[in-house]
Short mmCIF file of the C-alpha atoms (twelve columns), coordinates in Angstrom:
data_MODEL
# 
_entry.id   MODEL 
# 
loop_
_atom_site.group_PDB 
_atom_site.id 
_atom_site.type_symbol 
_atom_site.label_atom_id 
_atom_site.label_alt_id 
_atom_site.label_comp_id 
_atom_site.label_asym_id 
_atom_site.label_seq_id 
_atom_site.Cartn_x 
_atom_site.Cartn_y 
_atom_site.Cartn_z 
_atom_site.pdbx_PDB_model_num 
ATOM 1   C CA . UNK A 1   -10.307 1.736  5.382   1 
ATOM 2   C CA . UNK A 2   -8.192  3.570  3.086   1 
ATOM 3   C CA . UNK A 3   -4.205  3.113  4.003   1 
ATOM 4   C CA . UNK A 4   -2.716  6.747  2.486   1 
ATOM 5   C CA . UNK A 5   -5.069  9.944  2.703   1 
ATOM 6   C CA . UNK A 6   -3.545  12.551 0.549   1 
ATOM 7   C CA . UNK A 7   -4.233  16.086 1.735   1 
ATOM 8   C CA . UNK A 8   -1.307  17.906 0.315   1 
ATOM 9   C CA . UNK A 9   0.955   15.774 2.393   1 
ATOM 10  C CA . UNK A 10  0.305   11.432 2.565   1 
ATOM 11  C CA . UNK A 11  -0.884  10.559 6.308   1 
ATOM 12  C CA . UNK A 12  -0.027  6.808  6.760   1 
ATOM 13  C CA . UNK A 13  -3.189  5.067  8.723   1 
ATOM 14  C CA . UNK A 14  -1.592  2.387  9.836   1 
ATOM 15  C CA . UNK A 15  1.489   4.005  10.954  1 
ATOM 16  C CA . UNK A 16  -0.014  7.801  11.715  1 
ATOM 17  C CA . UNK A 17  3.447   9.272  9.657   1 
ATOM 18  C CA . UNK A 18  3.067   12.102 7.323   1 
ATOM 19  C CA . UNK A 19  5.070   11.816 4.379   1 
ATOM 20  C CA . UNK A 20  5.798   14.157 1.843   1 
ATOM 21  C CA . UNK A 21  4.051   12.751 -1.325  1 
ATOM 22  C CA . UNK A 22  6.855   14.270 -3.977  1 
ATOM 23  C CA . UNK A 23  10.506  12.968 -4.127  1 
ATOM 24  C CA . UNK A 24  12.069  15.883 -1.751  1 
ATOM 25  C CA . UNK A 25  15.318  15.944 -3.638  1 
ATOM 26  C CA . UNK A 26  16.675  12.826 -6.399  1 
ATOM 27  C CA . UNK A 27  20.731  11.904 -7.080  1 
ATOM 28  C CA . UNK A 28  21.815  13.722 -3.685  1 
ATOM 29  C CA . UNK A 29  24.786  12.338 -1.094  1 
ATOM 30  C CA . UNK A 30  23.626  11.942 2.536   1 
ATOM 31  C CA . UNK A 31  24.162  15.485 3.752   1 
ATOM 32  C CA . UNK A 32  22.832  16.829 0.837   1 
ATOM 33  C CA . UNK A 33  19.341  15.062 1.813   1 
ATOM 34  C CA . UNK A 34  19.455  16.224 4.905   1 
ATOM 35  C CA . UNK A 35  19.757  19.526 4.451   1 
ATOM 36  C CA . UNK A 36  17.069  18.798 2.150   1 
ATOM 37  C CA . UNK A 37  14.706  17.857 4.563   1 
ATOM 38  C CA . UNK A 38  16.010  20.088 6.948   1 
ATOM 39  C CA . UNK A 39  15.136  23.423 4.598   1 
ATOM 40  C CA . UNK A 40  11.280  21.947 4.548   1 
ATOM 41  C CA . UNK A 41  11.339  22.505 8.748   1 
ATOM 42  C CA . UNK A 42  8.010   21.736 10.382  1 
ATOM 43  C CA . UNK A 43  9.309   18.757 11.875  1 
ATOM 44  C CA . UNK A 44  10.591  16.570 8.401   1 
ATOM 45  C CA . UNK A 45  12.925  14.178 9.055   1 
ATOM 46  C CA . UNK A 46  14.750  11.506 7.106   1 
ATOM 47  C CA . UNK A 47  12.995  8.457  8.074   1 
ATOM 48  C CA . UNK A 48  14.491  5.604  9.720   1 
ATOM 49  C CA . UNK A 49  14.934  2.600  7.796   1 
ATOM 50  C CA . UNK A 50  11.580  0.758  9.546   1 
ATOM 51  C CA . UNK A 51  9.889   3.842  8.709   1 
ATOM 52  C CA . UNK A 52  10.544  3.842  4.730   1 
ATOM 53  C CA . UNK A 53  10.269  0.257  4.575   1 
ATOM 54  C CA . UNK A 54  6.945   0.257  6.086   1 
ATOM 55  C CA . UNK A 55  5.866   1.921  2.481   1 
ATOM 56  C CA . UNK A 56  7.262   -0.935 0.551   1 
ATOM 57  C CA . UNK A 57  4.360   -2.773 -1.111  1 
ATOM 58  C CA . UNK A 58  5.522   -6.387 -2.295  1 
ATOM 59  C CA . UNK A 59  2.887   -6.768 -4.472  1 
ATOM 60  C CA . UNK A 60  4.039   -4.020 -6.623  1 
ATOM 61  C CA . UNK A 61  7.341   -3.590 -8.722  1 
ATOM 62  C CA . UNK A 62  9.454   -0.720 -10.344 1 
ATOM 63  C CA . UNK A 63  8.341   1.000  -8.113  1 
ATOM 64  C CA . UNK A 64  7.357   -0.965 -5.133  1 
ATOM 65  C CA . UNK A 65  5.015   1.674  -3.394  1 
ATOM 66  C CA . UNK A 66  1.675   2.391  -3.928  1 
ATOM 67  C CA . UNK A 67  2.061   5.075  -7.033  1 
ATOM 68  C CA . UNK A 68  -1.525  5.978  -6.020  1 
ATOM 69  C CA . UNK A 69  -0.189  7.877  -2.852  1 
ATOM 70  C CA . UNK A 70  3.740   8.810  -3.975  1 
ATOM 71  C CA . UNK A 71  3.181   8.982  -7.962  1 
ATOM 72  C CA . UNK A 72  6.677   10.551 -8.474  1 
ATOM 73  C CA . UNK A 73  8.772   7.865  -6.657  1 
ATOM 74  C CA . UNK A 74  11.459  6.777  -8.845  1 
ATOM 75  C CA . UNK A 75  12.656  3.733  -9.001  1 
ATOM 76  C CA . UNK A 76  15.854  4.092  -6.977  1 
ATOM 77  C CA . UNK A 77  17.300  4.360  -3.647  1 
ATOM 78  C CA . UNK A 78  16.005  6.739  -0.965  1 
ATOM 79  C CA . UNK A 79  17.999  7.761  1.641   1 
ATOM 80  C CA . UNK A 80  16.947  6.729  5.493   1 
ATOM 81  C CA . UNK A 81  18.510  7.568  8.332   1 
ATOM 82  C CA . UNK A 82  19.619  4.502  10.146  1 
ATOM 83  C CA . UNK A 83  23.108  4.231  10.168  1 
ATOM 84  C CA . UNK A 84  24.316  0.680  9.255   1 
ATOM 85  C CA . UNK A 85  26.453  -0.790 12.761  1 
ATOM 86  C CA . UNK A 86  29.510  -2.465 10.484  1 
ATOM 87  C CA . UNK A 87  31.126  0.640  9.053   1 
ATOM 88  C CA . UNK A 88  30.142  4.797  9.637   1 
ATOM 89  C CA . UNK A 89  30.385  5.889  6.241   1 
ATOM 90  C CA . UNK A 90  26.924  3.851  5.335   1 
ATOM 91  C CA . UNK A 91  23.471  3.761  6.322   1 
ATOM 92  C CA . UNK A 92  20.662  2.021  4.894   1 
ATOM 93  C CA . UNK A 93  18.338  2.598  1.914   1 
ATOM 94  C CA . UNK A 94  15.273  1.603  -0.053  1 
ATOM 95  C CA . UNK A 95  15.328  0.635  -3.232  1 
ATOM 96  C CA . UNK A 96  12.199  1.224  -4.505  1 
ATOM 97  C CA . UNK A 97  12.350  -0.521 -7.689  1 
ATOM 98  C CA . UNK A 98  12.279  -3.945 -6.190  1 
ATOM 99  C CA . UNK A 99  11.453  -2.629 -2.666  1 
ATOM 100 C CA . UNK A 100 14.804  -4.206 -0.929  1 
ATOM 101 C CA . UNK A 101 17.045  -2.389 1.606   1 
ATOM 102 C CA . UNK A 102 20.457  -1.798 1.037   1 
ATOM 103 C CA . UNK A 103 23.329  -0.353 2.252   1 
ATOM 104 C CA . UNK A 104 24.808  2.913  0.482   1 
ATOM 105 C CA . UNK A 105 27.769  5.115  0.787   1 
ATOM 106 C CA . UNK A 106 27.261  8.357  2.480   1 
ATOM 107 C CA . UNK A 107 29.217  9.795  -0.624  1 
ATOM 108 C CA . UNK A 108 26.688  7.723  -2.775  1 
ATOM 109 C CA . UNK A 109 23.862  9.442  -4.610  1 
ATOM 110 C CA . UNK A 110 20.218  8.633  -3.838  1 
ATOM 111 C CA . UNK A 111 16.756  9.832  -3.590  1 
ATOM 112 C CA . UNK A 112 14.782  11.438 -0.340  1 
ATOM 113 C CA . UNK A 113 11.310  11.409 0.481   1 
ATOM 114 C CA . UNK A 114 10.840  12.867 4.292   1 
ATOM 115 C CA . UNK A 115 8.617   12.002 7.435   1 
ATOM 116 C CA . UNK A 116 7.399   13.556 10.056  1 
ATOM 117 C CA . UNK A 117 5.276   12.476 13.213  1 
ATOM 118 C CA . UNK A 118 1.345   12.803 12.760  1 
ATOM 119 C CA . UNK A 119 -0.216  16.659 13.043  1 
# 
């Protein structure tokens, strides 16, 4: 069975998330990607740091996603939103180009791909 189905928007099979299959936003700060995904409405999120991980595909490098399903993902951070527990001003992120999780400043500048529960 095919993992991504791509019907304007990537449903996740394994997961049942919809993501958006475009880069929502690239080189924004934290509340600039939210309000990103906020302005889409319909339920996209930021995804929690599971959630965006759960793309990562080890077998694959710069980026490490299938490109099938999210062609435009850059090979950079993208924003999640799981704070990290050690200091408020971070959360984590995915760095797609070798598929690792990070923390980054909420000042820092990184890309956004949203979520939302299946339809």
């Amino acid at each position: 069975m095919q993992r991504f189905i791509d019907h304007s928007v990537v449903t996740d099979t394994k997961t049942g998330l919809q993501w958006t299959k475009a880069t929502v936003a690239e080189d924004v700060t934290f509340e600039k990607a939210q309000e990103a995904v906020e302005a889409l409405g319909k339920g996209w999120r930021l995804p929690t740091v599971d959630e965006l991980f759960s793309l990562v595909d080890h077998s694959k490098h710069e980026p490490a996603i299938d490109s099938d399903a999210f062609p435009d993902t850059k090979n950079d951070c993208y924003w999640t939103s799981t704070p990290c527990a050690w200091n408020d001003t971070a959360v984590w992120v995915v760095y797609f180009d070798d598929g690792g999780v990070y923390h980054g400043h909420r000042s820092s500048y990184a890309c956004v791909r949203a979520v939302r529960s299946g339809q």
